[in-house]
PDB file of C-alpha atoms in Angstrom:
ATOM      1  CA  UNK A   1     -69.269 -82.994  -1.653  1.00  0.00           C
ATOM      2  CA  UNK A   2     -67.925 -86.000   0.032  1.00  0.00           C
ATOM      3  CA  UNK A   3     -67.571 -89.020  -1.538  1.00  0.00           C
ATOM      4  CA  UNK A   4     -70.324 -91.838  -1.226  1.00  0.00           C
ATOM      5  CA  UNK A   5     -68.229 -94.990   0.376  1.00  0.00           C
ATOM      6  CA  UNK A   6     -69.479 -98.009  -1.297  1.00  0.00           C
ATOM      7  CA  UNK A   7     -68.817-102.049  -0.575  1.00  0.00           C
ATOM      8  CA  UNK A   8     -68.908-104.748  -2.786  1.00  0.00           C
ATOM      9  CA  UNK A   9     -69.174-108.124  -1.918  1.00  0.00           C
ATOM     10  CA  UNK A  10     -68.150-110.678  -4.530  1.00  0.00           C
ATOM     11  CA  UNK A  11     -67.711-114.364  -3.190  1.00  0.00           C
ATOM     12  CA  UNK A  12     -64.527-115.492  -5.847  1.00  0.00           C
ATOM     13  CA  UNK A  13     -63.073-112.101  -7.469  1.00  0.00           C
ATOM     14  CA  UNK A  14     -61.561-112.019 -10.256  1.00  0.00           C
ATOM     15  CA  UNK A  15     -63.376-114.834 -12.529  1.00  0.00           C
ATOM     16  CA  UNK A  16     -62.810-115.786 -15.652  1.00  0.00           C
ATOM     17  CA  UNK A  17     -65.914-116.272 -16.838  1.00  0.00           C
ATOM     18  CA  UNK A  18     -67.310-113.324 -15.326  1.00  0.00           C
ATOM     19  CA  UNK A  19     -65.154-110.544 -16.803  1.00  0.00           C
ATOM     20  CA  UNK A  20     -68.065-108.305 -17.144  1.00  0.00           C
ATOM     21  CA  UNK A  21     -67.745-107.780 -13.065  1.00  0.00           C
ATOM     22  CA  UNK A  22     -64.142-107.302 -13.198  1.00  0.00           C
ATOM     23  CA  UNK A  23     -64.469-104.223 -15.936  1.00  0.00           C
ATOM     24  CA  UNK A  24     -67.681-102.911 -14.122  1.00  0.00           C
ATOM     25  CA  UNK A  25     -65.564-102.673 -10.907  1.00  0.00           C
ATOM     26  CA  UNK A  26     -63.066-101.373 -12.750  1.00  0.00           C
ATOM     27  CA  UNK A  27     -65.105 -98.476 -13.639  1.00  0.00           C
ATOM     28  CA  UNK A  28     -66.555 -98.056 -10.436  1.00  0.00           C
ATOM     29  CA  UNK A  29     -63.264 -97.163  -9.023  1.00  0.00           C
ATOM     30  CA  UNK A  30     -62.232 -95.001 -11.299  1.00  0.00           C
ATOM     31  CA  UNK A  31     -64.812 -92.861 -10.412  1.00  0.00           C
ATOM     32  CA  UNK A  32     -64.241 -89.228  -8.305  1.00  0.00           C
ATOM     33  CA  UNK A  33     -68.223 -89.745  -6.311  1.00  0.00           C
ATOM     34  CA  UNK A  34     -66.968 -92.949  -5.172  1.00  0.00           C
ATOM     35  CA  UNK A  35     -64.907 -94.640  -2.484  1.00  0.00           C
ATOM     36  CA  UNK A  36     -64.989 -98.310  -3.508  1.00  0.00           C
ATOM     37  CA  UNK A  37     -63.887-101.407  -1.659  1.00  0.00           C
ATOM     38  CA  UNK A  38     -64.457-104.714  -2.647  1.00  0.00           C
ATOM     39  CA  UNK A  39     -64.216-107.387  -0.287  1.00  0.00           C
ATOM     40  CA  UNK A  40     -63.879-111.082  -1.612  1.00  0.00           C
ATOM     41  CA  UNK A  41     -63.357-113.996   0.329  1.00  0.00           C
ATOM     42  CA  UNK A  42     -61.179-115.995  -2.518  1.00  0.00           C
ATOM     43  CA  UNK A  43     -59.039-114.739  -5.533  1.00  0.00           C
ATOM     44  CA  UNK A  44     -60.070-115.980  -8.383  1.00  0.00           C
ATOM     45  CA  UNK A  45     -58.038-117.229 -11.817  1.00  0.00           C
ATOM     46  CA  UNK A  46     -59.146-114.062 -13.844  1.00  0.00           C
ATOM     47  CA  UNK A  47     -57.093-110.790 -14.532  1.00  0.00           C
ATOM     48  CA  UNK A  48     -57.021-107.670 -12.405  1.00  0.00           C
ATOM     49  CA  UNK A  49     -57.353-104.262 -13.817  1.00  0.00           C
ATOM     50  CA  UNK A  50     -55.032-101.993 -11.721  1.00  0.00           C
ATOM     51  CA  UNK A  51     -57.712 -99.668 -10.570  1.00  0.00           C
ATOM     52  CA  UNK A  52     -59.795-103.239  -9.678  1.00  0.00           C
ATOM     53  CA  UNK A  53     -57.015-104.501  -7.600  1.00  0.00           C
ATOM     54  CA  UNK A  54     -56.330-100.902  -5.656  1.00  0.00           C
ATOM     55  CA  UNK A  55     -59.632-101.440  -4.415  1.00  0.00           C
ATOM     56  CA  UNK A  56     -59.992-105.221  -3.283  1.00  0.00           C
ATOM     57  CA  UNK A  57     -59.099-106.983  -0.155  1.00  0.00           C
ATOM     58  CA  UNK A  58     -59.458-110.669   0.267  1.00  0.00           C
ATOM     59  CA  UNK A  59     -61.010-111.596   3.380  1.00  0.00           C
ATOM     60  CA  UNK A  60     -61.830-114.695   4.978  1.00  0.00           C
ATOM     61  CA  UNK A  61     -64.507-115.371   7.608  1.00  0.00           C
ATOM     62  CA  UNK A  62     -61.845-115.494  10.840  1.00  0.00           C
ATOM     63  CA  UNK A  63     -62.998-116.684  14.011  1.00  0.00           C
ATOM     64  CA  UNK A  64     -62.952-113.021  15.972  1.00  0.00           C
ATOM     65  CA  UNK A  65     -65.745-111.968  12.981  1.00  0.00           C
ATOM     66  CA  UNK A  66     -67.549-114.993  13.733  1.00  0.00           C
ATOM     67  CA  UNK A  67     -68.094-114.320  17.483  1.00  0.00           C
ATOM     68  CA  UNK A  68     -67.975-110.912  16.867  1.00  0.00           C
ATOM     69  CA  UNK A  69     -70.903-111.539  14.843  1.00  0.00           C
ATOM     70  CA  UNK A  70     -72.929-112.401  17.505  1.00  0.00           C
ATOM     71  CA  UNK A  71     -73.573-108.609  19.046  1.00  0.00           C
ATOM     72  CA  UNK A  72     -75.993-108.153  16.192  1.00  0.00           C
ATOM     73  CA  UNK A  73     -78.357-110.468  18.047  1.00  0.00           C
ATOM     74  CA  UNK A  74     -77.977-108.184  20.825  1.00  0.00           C
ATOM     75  CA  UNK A  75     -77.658-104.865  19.004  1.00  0.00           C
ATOM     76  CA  UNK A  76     -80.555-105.309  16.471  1.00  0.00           C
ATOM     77  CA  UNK A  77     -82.717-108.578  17.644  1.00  0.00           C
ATOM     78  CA  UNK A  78     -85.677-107.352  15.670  1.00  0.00           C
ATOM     79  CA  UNK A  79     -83.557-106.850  12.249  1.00  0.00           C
ATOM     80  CA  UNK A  80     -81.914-110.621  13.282  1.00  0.00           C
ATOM     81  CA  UNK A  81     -84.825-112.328  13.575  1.00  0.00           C
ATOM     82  CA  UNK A  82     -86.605-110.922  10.316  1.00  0.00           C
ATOM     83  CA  UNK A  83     -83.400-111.924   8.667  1.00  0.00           C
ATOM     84  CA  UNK A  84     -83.100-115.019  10.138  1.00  0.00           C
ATOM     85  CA  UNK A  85     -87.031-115.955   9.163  1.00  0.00           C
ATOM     86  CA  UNK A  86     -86.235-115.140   5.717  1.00  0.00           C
ATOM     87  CA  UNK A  87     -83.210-117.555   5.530  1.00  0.00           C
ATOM     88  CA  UNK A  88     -85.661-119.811   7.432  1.00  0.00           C
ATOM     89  CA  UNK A  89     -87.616-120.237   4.643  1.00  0.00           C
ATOM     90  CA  UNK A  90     -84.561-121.723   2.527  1.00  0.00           C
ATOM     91  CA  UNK A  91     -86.108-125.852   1.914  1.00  0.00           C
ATOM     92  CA  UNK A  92     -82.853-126.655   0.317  1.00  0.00           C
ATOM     93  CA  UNK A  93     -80.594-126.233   3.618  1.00  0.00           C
ATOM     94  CA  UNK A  94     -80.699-128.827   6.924  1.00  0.00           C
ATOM     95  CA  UNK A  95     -81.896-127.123   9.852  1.00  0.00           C
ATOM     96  CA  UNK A  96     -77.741-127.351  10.822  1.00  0.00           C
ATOM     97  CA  UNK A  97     -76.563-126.086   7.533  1.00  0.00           C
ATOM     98  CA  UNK A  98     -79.655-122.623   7.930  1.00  0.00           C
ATOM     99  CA  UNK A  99     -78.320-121.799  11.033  1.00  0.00           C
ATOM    100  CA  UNK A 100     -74.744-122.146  10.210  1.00  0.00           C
ATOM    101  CA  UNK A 101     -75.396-120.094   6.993  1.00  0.00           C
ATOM    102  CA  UNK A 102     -76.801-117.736   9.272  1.00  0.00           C
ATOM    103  CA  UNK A 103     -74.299-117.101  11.666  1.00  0.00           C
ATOM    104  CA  UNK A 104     -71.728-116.900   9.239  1.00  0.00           C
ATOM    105  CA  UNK A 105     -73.337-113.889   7.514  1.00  0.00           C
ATOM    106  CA  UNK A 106     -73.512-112.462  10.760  1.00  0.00           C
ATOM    107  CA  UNK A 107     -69.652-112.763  10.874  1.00  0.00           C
ATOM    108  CA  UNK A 108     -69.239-110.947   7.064  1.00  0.00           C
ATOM    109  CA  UNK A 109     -71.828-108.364   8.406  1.00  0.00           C
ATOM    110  CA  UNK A 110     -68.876-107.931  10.941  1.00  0.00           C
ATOM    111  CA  UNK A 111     -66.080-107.555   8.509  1.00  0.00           C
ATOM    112  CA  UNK A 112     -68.459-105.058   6.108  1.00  0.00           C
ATOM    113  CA  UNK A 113     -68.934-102.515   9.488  1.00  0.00           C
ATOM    114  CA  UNK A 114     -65.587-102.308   9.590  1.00  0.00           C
ATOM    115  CA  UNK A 115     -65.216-100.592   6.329  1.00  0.00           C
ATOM    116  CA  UNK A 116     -68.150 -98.363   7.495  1.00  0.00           C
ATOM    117  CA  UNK A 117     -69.747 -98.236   4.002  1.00  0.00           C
ATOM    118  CA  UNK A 118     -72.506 -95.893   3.053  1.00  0.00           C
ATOM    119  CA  UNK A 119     -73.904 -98.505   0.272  1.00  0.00           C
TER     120      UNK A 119
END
């Protein structure tokens, strides 16, 4: 049985004041079923377990993801454009600051392929 290969995306990892996600990841990759990666775009000011920091990679958005990104709208149009109407929808965000949002998840969607998870 092959092991399921599963991605994580935390924003800031470790944080102090979530240490609950630090010790469930922990877990998690301790685990024989799983492959785990976690990808994080910032290290945070909390403590890393040793099995947590085997697993994590800190990432930033680069700009190769970005425009890299942009096959998606070419790839899967339907799937972009349901996404993008749901982020649409967002009344808090400038028209400028949606679309942005939007085209920067396309770039993490990027960086996530690239560990071709299962979950």
């Amino acid at each position: 049985m092959s092991k399921k290969k599963v991605l994580i995306f935390i924003p800031t990892f470790p944080v102090l004041t979530e240490t609950f996600i630090e010790r469930e990841v922990s877990q998690l990759a301790k685990s024989d079923k799983l492959d785990l990666v976690v990808v994080s775009m910032k290290k945070g000011s909390g403590v890393l377990s040793e099995a947590s920091e085997k697993v994590t990679s800190y990432q930033r958005l680069d700009r190769e993801h970005f425009l890299k990104g942009f096959s998606y709208i070419f790839k899967r149009p339907a799937k972009v454009l349901k996404a993008f109407s749901l982020v649409w929808k967002n009344p808090n965000r400038s028209i400028f600051g949606t679309l942005y949002l939007f085209l920067k998840s396309l770039g993490y969607a990027k960086i996530f392929e690239e560990h071709s998870p299962d979950i």
